[in-house]
PDB file of N, CA and C in Angstrom:
ATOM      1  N   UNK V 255     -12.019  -4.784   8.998  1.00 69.00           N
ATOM      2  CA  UNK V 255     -11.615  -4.758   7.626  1.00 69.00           C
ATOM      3  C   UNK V 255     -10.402  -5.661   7.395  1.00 69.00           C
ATOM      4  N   UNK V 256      -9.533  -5.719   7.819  1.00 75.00           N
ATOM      5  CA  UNK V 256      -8.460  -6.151   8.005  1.00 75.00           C
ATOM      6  C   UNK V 256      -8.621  -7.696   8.305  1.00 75.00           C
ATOM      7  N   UNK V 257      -9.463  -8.148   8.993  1.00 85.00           N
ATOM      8  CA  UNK V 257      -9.606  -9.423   9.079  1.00 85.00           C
ATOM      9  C   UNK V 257     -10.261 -10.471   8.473  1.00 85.00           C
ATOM     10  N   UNK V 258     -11.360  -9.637   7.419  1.00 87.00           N
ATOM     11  CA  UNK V 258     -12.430  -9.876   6.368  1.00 87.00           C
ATOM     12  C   UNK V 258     -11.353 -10.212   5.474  1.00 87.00           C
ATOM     13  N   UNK V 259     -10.299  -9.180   5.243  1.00 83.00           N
ATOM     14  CA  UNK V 259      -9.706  -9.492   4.084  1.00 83.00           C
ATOM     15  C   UNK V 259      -8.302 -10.446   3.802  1.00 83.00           C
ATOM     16  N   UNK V 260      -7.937 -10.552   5.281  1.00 83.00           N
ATOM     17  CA  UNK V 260      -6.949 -11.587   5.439  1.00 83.00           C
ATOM     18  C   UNK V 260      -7.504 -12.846   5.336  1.00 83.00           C
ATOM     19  N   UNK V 261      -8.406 -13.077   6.122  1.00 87.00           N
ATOM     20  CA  UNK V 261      -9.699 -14.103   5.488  1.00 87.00           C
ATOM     21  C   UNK V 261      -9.761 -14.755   4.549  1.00 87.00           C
ATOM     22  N   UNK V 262     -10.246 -13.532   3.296  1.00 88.00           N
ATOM     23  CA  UNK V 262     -10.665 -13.805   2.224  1.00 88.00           C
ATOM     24  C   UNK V 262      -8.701 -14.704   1.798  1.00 88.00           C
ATOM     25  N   UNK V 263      -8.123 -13.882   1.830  1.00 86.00           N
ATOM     26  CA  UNK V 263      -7.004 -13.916   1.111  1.00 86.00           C
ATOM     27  C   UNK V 263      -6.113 -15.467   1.534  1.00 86.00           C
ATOM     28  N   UNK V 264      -6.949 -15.636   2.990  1.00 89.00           N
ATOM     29  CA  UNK V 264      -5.769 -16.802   3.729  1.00 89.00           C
ATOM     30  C   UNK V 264      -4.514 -16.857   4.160  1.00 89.00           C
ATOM     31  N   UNK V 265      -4.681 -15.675   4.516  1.00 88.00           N
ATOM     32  CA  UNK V 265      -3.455 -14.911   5.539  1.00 88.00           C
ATOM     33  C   UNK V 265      -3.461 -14.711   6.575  1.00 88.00           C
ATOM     34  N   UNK V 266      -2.629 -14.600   7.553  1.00 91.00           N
ATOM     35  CA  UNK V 266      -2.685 -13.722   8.456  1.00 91.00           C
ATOM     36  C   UNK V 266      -2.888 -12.755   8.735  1.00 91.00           C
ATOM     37  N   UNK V 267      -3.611 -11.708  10.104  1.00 91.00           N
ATOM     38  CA  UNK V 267      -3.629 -10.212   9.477  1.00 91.00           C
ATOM     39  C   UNK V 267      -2.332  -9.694  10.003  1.00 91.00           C
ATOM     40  N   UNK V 268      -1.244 -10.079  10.870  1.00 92.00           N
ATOM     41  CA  UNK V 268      -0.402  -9.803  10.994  1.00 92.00           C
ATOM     42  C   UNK V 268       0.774  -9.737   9.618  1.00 92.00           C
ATOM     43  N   UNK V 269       0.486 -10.431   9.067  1.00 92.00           N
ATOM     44  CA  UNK V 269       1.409 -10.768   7.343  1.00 92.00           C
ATOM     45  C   UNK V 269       0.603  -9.998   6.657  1.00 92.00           C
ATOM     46  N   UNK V 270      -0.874 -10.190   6.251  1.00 91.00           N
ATOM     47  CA  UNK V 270      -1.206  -9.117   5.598  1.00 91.00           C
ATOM     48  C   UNK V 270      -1.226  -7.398   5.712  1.00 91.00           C
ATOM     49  N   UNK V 271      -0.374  -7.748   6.952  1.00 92.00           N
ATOM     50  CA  UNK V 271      -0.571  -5.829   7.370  1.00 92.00           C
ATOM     51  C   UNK V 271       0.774  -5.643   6.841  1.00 92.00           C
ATOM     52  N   UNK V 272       1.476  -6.370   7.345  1.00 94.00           N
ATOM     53  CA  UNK V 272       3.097  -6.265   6.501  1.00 94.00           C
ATOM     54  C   UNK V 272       3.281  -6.265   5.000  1.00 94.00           C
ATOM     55  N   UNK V 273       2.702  -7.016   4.381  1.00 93.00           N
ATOM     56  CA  UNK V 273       3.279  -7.074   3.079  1.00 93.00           C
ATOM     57  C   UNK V 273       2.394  -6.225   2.208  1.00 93.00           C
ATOM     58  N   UNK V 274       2.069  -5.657   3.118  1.00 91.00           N
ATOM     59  CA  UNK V 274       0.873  -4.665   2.293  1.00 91.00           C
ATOM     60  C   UNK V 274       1.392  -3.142   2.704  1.00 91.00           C
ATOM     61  N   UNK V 275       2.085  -3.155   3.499  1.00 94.00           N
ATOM     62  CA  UNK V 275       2.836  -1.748   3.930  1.00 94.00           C
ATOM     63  C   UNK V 275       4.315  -1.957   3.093  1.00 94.00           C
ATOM     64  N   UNK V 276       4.436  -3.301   2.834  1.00 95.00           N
ATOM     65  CA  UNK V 276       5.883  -3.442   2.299  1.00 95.00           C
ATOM     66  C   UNK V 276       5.746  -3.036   0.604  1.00 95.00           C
ATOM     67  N   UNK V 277       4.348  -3.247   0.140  1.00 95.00           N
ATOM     68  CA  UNK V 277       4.485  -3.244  -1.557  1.00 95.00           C
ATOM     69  C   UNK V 277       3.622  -1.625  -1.679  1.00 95.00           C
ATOM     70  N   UNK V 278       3.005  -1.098  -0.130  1.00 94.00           N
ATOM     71  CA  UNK V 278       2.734   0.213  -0.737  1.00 94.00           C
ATOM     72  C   UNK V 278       3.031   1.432   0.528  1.00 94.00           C
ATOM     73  N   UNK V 279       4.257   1.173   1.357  1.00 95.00           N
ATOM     74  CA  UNK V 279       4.575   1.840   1.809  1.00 95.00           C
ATOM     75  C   UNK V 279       3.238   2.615   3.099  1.00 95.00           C
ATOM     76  N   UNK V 280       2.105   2.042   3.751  1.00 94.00           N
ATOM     77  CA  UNK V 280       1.491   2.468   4.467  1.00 94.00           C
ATOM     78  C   UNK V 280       0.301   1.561   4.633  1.00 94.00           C
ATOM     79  N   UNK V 281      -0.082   1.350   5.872  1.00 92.00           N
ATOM     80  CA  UNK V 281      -0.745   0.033   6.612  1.00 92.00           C
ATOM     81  C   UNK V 281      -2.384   0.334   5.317  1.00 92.00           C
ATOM     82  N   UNK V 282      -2.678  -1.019   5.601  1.00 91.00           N
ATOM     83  CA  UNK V 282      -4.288  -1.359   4.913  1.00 91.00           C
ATOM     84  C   UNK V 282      -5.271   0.018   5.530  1.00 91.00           C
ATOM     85  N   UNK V 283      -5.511   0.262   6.557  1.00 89.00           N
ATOM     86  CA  UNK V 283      -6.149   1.441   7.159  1.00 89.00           C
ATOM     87  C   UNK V 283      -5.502   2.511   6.768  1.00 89.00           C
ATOM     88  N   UNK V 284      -4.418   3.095   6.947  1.00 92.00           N
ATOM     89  CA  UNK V 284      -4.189   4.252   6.197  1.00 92.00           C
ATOM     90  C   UNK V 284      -4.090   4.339   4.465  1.00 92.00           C
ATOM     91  N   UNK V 285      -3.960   3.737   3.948  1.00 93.00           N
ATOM     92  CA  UNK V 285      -4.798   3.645   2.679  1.00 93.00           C
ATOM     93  C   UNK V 285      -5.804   4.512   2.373  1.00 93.00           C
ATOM     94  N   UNK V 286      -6.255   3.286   3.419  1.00 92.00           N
ATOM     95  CA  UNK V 286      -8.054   2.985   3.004  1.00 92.00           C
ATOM     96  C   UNK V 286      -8.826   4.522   3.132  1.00 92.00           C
ATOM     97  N   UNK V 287      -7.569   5.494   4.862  1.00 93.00           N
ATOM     98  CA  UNK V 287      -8.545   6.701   4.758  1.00 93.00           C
ATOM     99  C   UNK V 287      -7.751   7.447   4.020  1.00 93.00           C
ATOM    100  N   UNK V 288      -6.782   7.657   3.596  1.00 94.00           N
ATOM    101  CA  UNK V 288      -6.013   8.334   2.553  1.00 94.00           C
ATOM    102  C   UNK V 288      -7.164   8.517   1.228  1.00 94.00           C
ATOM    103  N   UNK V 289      -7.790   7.415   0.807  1.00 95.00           N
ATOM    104  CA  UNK V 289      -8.375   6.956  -0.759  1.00 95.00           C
ATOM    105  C   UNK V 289      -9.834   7.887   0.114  1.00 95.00           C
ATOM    106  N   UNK V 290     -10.298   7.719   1.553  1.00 95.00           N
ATOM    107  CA  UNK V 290     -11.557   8.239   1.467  1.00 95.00           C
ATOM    108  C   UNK V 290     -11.296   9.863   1.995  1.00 95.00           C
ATOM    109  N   UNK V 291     -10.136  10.247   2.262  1.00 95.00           N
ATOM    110  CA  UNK V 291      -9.967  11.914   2.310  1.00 95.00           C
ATOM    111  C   UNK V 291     -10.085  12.328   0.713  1.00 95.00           C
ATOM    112  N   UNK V 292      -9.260  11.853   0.121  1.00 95.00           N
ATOM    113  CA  UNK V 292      -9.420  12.134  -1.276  1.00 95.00           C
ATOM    114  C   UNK V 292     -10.246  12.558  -1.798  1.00 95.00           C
ATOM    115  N   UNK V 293     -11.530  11.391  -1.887  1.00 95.00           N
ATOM    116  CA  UNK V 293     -12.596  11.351  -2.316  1.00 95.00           C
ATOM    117  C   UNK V 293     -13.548  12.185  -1.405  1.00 95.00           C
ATOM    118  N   UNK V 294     -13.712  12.693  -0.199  1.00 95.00           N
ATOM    119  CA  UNK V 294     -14.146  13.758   0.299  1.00 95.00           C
ATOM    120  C   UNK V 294     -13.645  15.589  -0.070  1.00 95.00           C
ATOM    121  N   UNK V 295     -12.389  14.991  -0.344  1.00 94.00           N
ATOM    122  CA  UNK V 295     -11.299  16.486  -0.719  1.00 94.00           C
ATOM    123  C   UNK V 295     -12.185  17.024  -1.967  1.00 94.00           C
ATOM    124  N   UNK V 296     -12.316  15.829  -3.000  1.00 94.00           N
ATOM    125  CA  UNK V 296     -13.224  16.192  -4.184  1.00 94.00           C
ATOM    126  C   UNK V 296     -14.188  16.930  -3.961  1.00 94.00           C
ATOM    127  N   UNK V 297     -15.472  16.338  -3.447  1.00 93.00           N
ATOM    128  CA  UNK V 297     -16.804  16.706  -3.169  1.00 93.00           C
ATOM    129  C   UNK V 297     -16.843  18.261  -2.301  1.00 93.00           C
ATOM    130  N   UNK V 298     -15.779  18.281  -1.196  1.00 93.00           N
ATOM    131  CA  UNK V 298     -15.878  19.406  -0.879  1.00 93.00           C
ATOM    132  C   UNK V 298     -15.639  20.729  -1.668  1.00 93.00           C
ATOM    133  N   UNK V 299     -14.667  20.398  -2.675  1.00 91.00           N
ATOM    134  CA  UNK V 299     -14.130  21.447  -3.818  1.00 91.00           C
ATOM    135  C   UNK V 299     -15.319  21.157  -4.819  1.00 91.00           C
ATOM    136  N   UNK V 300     -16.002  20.913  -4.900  1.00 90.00           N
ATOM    137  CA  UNK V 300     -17.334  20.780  -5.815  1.00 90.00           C
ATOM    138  C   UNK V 300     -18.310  21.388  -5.157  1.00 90.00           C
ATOM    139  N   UNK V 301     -18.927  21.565  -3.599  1.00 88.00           N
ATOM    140  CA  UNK V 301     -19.297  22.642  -3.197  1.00 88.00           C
ATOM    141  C   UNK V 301     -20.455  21.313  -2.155  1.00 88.00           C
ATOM    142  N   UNK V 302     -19.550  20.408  -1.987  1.00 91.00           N
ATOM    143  CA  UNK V 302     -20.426  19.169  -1.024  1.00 91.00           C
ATOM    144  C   UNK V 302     -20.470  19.584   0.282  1.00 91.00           C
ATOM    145  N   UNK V 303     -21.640  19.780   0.814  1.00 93.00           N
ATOM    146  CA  UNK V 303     -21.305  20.493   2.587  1.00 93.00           C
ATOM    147  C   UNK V 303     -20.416  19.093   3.119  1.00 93.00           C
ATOM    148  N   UNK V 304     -20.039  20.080   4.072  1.00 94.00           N
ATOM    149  CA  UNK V 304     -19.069  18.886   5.254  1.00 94.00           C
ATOM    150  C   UNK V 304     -19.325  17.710   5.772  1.00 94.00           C
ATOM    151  N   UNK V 305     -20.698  17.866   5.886  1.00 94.00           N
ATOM    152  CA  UNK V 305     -21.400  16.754   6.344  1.00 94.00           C
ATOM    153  C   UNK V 305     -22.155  15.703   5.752  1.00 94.00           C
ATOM    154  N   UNK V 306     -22.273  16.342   4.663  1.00 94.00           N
ATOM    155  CA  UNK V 306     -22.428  14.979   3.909  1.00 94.00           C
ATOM    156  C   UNK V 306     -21.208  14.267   3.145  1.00 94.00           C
ATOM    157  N   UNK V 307     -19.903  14.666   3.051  1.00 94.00           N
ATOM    158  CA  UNK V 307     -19.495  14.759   2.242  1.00 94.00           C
ATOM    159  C   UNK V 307     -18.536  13.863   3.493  1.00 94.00           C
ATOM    160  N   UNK V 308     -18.551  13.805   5.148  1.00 95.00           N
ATOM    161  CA  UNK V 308     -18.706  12.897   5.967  1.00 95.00           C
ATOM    162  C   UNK V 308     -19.236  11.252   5.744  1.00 95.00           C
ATOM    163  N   UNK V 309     -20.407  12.260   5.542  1.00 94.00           N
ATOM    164  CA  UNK V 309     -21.588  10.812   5.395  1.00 94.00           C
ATOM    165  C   UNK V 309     -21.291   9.812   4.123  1.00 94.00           C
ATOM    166  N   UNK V 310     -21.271  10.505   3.386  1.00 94.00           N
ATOM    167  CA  UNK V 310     -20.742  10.068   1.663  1.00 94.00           C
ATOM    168  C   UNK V 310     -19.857   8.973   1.647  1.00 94.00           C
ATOM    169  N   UNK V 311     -18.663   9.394   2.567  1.00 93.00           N
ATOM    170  CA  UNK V 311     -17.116   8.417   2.795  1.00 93.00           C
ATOM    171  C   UNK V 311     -16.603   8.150   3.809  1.00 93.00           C
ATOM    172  N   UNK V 312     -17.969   7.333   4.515  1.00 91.00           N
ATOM    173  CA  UNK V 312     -17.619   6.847   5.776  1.00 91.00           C
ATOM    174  C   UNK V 312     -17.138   7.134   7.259  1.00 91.00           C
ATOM    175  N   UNK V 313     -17.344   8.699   7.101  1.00 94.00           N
ATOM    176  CA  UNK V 313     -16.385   8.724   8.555  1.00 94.00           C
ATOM    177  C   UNK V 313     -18.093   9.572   9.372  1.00 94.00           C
ATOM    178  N   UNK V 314     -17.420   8.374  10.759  1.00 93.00           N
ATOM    179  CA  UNK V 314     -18.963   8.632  11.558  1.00 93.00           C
ATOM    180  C   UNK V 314     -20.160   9.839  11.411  1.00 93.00           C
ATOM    181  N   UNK V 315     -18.963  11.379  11.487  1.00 94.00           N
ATOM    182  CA  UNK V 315     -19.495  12.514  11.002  1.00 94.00           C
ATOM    183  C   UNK V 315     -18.375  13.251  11.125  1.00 94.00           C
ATOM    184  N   UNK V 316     -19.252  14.467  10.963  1.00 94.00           N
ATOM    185  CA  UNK V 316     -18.222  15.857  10.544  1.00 94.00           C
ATOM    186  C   UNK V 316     -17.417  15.860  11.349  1.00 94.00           C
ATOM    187  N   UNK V 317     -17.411  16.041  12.661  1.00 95.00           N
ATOM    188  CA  UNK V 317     -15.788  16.051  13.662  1.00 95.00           C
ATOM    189  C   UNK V 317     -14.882  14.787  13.558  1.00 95.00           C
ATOM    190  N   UNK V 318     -15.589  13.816  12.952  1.00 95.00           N
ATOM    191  CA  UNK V 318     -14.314  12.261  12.386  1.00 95.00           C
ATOM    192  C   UNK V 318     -13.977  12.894  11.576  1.00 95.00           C
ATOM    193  N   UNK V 319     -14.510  13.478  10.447  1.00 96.00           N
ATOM    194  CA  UNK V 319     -13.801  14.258   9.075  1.00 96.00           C
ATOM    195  C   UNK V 319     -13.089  14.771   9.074  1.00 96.00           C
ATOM    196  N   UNK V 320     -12.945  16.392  10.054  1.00 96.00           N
ATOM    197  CA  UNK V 320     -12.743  17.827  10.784  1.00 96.00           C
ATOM    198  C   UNK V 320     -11.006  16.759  11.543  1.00 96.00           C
ATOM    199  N   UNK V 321     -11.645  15.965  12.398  1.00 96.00           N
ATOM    200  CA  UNK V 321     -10.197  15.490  12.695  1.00 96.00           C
ATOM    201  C   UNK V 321      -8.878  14.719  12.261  1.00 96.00           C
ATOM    202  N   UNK V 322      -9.672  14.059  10.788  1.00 95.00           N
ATOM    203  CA  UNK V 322      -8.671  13.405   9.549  1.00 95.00           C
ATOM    204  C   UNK V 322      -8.140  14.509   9.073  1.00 95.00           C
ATOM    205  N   UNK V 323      -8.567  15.353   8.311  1.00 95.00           N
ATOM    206  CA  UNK V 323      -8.595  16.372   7.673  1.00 95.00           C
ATOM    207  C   UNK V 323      -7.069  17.156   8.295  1.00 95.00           C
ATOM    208  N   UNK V 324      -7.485  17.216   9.580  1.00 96.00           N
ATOM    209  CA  UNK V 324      -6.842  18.257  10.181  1.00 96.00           C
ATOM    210  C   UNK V 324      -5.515  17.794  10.575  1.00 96.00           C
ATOM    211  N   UNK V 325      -5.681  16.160  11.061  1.00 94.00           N
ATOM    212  CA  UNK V 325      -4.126  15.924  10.804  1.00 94.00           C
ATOM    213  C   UNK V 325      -3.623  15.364   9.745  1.00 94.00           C
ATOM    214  N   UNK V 326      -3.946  15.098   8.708  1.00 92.00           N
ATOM    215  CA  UNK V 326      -3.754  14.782   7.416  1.00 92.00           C
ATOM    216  C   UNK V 326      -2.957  15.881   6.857  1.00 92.00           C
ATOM    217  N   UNK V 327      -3.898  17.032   6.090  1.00 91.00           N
ATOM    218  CA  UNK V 327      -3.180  18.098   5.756  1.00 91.00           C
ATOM    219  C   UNK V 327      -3.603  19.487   6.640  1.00 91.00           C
ATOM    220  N   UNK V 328      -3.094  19.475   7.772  1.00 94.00           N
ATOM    221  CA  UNK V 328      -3.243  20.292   8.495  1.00 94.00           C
ATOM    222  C   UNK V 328      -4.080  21.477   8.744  1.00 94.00           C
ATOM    223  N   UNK V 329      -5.295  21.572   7.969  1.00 94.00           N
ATOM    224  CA  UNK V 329      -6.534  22.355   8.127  1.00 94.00           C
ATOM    225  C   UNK V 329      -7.958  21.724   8.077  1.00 94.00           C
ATOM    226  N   UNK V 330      -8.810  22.216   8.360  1.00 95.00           N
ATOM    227  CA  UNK V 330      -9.798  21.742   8.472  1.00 95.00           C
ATOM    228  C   UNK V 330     -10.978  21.648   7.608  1.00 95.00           C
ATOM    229  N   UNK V 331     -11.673  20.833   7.247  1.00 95.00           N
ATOM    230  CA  UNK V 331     -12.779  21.060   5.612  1.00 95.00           C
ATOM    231  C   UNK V 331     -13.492  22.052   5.372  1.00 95.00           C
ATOM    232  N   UNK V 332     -13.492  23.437   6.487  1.00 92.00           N
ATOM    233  CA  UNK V 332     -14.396  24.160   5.968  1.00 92.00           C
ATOM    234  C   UNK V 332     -12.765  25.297   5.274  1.00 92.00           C
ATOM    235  N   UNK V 333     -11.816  25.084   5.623  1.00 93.00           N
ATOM    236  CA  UNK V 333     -10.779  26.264   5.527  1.00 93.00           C
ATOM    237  C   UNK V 333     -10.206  25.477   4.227  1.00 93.00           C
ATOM    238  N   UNK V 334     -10.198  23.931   3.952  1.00 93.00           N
ATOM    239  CA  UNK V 334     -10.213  23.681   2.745  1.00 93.00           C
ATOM    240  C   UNK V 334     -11.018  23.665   1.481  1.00 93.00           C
ATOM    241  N   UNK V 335     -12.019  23.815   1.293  1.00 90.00           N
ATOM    242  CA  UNK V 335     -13.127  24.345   0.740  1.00 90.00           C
ATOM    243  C   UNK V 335     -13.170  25.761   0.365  1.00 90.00           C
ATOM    244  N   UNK V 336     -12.878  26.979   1.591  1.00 88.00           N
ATOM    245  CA  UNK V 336     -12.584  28.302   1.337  1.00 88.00           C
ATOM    246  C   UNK V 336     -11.247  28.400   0.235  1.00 88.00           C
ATOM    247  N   UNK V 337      -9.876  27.414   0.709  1.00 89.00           N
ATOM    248  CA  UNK V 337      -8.661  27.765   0.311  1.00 89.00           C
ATOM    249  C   UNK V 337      -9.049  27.125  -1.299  1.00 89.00           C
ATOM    250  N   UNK V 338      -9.887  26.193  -1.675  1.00 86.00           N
ATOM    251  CA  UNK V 338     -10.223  25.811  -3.171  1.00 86.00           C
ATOM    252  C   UNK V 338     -10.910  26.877  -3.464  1.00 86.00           C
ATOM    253  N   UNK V 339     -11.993  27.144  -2.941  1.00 78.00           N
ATOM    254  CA  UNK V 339     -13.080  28.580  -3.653  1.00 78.00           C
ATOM    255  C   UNK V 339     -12.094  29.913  -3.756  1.00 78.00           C
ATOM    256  N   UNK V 340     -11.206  29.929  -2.863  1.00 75.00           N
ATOM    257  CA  UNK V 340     -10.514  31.365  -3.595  1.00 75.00           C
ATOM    258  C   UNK V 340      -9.221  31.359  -4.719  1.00 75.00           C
ATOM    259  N   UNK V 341      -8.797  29.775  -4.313  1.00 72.00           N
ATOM    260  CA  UNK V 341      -7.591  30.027  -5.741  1.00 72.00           C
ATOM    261  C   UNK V 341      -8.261  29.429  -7.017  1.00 72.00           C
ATOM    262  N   UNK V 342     -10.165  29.232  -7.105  1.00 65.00           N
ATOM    263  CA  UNK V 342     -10.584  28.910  -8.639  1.00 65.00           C
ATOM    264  C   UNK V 342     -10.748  30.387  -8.925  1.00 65.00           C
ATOM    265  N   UNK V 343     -10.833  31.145  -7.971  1.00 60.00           N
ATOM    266  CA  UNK V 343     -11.596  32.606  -8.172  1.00 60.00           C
ATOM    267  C   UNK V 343     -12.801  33.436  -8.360  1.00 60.00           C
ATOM    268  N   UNK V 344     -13.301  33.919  -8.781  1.00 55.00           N
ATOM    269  CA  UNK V 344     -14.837  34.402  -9.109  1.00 55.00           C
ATOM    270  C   UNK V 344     -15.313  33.363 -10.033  1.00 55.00           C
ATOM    271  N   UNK V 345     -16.519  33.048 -10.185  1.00 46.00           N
ATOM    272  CA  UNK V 345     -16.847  32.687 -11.069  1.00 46.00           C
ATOM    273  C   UNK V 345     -17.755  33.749 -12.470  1.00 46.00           C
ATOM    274  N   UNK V 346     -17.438  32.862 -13.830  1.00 45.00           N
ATOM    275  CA  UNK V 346     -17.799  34.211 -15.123  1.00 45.00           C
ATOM    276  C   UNK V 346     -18.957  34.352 -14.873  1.00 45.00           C
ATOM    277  N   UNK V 347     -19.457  35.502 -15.534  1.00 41.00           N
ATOM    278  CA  UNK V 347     -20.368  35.477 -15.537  1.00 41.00           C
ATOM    279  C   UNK V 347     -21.466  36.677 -15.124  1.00 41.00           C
TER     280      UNK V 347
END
């Protein structure tokens, strides 16, 4: 990734890793899985199993997920999923 886009850009990837941590405070790769925990964080609080929700945003599978997840924000997608389903509450009805 990193080299596709230094590439494109006509940079170095050594300069582009820098000035890209310099204008957003964290390397091109952590970004990149920051933006795809996110977007998994969603789907799982929408009621997306783990594994697709893996598959969905790139990470090889559920234990690549299970292990972002877990050192990211320190639990794991099925205990984040539970901790969203109990503070929306019952549903009406």
């Amino acid at each position: 990734m990193h080299r596709r886009l230094a590439a494109e850009l006509d940079l170095s990837v050594g300069f582009l890793v820098l000035a890209f941590r310099k204008a957003l405070g964290v390397t091109p790769h952590r970004y990149l899985m920051e933006r795809r925990l996110a977007r998994a964080r969603t789907q799982l609080a929408s009621g997306q199993t783990i594994a697709a929700a893996a598959q969905e945003y790139g990470f090889a599978d559920q234990a690549h997920l299970t292990r972002h997840m877990r050192r990211t924000l320190g639990m794991t997608p099925g205990a984040y999923r539970r901790a969203v389903s109990d503070a929306a509450g019952p549903l009406p009805g």
